[in-house]
PDB file of C-alpha atoms in Angstrom:
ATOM      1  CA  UNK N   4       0.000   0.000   0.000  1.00 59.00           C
ATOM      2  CA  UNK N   5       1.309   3.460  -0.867  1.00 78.00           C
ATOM      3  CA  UNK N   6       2.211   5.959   1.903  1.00 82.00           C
ATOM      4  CA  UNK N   7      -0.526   8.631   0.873  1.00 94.00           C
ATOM      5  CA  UNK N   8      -2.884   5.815   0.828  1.00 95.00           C
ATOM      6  CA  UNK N   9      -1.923   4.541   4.525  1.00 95.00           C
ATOM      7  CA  UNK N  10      -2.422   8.094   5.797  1.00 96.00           C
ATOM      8  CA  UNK N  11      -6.020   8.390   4.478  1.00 96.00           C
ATOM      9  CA  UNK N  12      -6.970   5.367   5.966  1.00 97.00           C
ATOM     10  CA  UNK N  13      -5.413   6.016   9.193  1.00 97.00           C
ATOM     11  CA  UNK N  14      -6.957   9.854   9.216  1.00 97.00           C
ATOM     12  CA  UNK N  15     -10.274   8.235   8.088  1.00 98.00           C
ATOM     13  CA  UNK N  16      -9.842   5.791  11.526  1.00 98.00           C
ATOM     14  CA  UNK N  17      -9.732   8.792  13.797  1.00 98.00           C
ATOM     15  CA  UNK N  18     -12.712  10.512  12.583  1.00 98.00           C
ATOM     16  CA  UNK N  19     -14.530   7.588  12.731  1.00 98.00           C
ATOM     17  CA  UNK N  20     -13.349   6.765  16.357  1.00 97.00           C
ATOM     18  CA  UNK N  21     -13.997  10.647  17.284  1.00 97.00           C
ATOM     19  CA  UNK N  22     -17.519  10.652  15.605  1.00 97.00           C
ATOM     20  CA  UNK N  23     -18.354   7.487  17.861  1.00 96.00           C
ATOM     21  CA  UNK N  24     -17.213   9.568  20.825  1.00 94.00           C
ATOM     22  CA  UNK N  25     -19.319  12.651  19.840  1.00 94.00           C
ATOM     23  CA  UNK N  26     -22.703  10.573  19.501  1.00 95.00           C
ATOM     24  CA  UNK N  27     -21.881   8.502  22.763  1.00 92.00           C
ATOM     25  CA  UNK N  28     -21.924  12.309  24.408  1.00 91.00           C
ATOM     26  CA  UNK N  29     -25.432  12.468  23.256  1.00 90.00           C
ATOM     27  CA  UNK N  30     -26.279   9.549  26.334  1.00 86.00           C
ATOM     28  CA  UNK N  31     -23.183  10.009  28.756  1.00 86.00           C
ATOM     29  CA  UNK N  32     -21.033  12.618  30.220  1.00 85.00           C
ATOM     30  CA  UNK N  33     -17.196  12.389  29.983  1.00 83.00           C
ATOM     31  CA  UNK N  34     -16.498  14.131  33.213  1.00 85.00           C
ATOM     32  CA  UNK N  35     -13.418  12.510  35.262  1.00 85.00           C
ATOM     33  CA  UNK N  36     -15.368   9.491  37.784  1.00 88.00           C
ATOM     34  CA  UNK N  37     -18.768  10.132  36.064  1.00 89.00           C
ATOM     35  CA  UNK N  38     -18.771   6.139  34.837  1.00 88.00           C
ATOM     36  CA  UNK N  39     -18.793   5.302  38.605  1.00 92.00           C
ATOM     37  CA  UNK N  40     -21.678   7.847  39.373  1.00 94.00           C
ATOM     38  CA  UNK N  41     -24.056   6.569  36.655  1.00 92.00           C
ATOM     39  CA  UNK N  42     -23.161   2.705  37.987  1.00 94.00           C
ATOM     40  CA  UNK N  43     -24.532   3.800  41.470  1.00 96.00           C
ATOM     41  CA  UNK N  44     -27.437   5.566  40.394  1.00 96.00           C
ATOM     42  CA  UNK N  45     -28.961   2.439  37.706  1.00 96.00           C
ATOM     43  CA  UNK N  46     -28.432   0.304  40.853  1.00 97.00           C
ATOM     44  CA  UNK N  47     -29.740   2.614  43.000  1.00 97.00           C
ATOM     45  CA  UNK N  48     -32.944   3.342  40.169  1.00 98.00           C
ATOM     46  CA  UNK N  49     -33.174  -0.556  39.609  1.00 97.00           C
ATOM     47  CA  UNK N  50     -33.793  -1.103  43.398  1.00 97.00           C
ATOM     48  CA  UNK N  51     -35.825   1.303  44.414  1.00 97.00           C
ATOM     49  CA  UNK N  52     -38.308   0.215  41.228  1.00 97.00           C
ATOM     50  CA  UNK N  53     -38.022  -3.431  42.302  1.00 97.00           C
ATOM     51  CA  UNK N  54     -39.221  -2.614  45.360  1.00 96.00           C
ATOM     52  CA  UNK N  55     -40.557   1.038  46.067  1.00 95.00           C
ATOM     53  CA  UNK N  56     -41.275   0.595  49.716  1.00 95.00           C
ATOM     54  CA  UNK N  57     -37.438   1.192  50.024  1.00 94.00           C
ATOM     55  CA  UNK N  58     -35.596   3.423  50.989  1.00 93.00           C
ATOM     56  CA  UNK N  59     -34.061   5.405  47.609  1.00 92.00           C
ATOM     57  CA  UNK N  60     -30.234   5.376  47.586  1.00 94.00           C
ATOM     58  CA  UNK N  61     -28.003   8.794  48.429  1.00 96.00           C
ATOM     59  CA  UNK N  62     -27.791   9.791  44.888  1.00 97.00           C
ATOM     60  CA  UNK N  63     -31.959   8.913  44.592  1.00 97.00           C
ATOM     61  CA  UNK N  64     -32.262  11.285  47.277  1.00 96.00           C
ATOM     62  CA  UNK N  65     -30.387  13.965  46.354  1.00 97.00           C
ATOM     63  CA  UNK N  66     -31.677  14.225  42.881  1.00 97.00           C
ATOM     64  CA  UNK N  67     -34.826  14.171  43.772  1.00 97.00           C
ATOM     65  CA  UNK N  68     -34.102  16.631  46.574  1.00 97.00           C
ATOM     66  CA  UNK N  69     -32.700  19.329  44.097  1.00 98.00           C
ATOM     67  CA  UNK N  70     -34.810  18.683  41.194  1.00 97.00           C
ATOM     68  CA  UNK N  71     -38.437  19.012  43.308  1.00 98.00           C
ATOM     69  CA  UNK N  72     -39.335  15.462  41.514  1.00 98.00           C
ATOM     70  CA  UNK N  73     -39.858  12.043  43.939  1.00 97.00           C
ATOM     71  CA  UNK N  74     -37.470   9.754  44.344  1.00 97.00           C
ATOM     72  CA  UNK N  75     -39.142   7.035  41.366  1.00 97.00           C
ATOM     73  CA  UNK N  76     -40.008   9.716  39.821  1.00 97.00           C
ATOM     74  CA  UNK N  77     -35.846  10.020  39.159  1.00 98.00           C
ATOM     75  CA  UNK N  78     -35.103   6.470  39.268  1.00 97.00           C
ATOM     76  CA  UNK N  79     -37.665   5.786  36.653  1.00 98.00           C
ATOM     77  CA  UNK N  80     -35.617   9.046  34.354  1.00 97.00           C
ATOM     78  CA  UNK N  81     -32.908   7.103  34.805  1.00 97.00           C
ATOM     79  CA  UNK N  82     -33.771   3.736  34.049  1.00 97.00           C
ATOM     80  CA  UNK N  83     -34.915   5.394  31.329  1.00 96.00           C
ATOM     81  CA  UNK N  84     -31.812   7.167  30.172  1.00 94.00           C
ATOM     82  CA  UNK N  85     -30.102   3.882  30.469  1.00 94.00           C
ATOM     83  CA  UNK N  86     -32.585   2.045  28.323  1.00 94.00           C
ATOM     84  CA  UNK N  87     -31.869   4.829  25.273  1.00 91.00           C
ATOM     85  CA  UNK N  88     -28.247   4.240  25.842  1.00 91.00           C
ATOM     86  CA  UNK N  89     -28.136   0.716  25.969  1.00 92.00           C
ATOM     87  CA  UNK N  90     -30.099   0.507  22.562  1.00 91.00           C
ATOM     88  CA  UNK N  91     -28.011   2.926  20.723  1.00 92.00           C
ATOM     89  CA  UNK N  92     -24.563   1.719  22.492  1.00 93.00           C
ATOM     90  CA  UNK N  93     -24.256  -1.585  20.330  1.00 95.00           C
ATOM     91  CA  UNK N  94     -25.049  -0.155  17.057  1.00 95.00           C
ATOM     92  CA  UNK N  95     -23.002   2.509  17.955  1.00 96.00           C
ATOM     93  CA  UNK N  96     -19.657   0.251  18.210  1.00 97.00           C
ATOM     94  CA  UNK N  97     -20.475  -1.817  15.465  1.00 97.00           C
ATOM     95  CA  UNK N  98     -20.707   1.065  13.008  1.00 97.00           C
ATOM     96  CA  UNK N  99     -17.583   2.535  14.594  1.00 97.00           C
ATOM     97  CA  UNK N 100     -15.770  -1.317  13.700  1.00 98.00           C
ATOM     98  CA  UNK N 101     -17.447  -1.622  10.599  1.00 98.00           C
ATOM     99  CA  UNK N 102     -17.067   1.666   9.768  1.00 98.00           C
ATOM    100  CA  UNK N 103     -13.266   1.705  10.265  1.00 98.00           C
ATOM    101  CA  UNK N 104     -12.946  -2.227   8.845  1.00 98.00           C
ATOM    102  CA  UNK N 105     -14.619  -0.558   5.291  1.00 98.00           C
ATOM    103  CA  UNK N 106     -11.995   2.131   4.911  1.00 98.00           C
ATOM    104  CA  UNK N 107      -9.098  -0.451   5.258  1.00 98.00           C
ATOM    105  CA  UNK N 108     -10.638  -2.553   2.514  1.00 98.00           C
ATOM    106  CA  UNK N 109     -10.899   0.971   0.312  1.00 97.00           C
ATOM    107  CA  UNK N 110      -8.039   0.422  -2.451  1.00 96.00           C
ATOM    108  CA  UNK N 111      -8.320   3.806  -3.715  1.00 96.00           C
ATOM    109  CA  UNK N 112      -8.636   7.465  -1.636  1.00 96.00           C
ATOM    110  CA  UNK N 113     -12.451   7.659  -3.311  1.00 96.00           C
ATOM    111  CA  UNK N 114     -12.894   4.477  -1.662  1.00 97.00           C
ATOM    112  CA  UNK N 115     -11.656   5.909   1.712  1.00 97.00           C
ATOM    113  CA  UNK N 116     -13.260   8.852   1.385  1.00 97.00           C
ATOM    114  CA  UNK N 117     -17.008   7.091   0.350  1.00 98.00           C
ATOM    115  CA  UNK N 118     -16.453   4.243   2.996  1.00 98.00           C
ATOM    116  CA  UNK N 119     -15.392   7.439   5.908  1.00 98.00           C
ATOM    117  CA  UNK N 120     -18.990   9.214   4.789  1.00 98.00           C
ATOM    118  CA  UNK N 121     -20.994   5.992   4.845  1.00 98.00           C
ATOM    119  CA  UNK N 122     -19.964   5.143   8.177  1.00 98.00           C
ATOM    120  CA  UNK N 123     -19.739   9.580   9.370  1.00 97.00           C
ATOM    121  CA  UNK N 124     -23.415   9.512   7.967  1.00 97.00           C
ATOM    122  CA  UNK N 125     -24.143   6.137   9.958  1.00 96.00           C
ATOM    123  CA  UNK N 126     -22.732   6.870  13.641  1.00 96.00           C
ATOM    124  CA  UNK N 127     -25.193  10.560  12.819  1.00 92.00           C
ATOM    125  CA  UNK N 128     -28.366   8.533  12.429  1.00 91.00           C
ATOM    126  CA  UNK N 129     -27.627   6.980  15.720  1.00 82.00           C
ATOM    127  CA  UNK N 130     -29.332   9.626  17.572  1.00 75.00           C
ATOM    128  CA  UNK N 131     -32.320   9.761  15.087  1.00 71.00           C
TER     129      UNK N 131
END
């Protein structure tokens, strides 16, 4: 393979892998520890829906507290939240695999650049 060739396909890679990372945005946050936070509070929203004589976790409580909503009232948000991310996730990462697998393949820069839009245009429509 030719070193201009190489390049595109490597370029191509990122923007797929940063595109990926731009629509997962649309369901999580990035903030430093905030992977740990959203573990606790699906446990916490699963719980307190499985059995809603409980008593609602810290971060149940606090959300509810601040936001002037009840405490299933937030766990159920959640849940909710966590259902739309768990659909799109999948797709998601396959497109972002497939995506970059198809401009490897590409023998030609219009190749690249046709399999790059395919799978740009793709990882977009996740959020549709």
């Amino acid at each position: 393979m030719n070193a201009p060739l190489a390049k595109l396909k490597f370029l191509a890679c990122q923007d797929i892998d940063r595109k990926a990372g731009e629509v997962r945005l649309k369901f999580i946050s990035a903030a430093s520890g905030q992977q740990r936070v959203y573990e606790r509070k699906r446990a916490e929203a699963a719980a307190l829906v499985a059995d809603p004589q409980s008593m609602p976790g810290n971060f149940l409580f606090a959300e509810a507290q601040r936001t002037g909503r009840s405490a299933m009232e937030v766990a159920q948000a959640i849940l909710a939240a966590v259902c739309r991310e768990d659909l799109a996730a999948p797709f998601i990462e396959a497109e972002r695999v497939g995506g970059k697998r198809d401009v490897r393949l590409a023998n030609s820069p219009e190749a690249v650049a046709a399999a790059l839009a395919s799978s740009l245009a793709a990882l977009e429509a996740a959020t549709d």
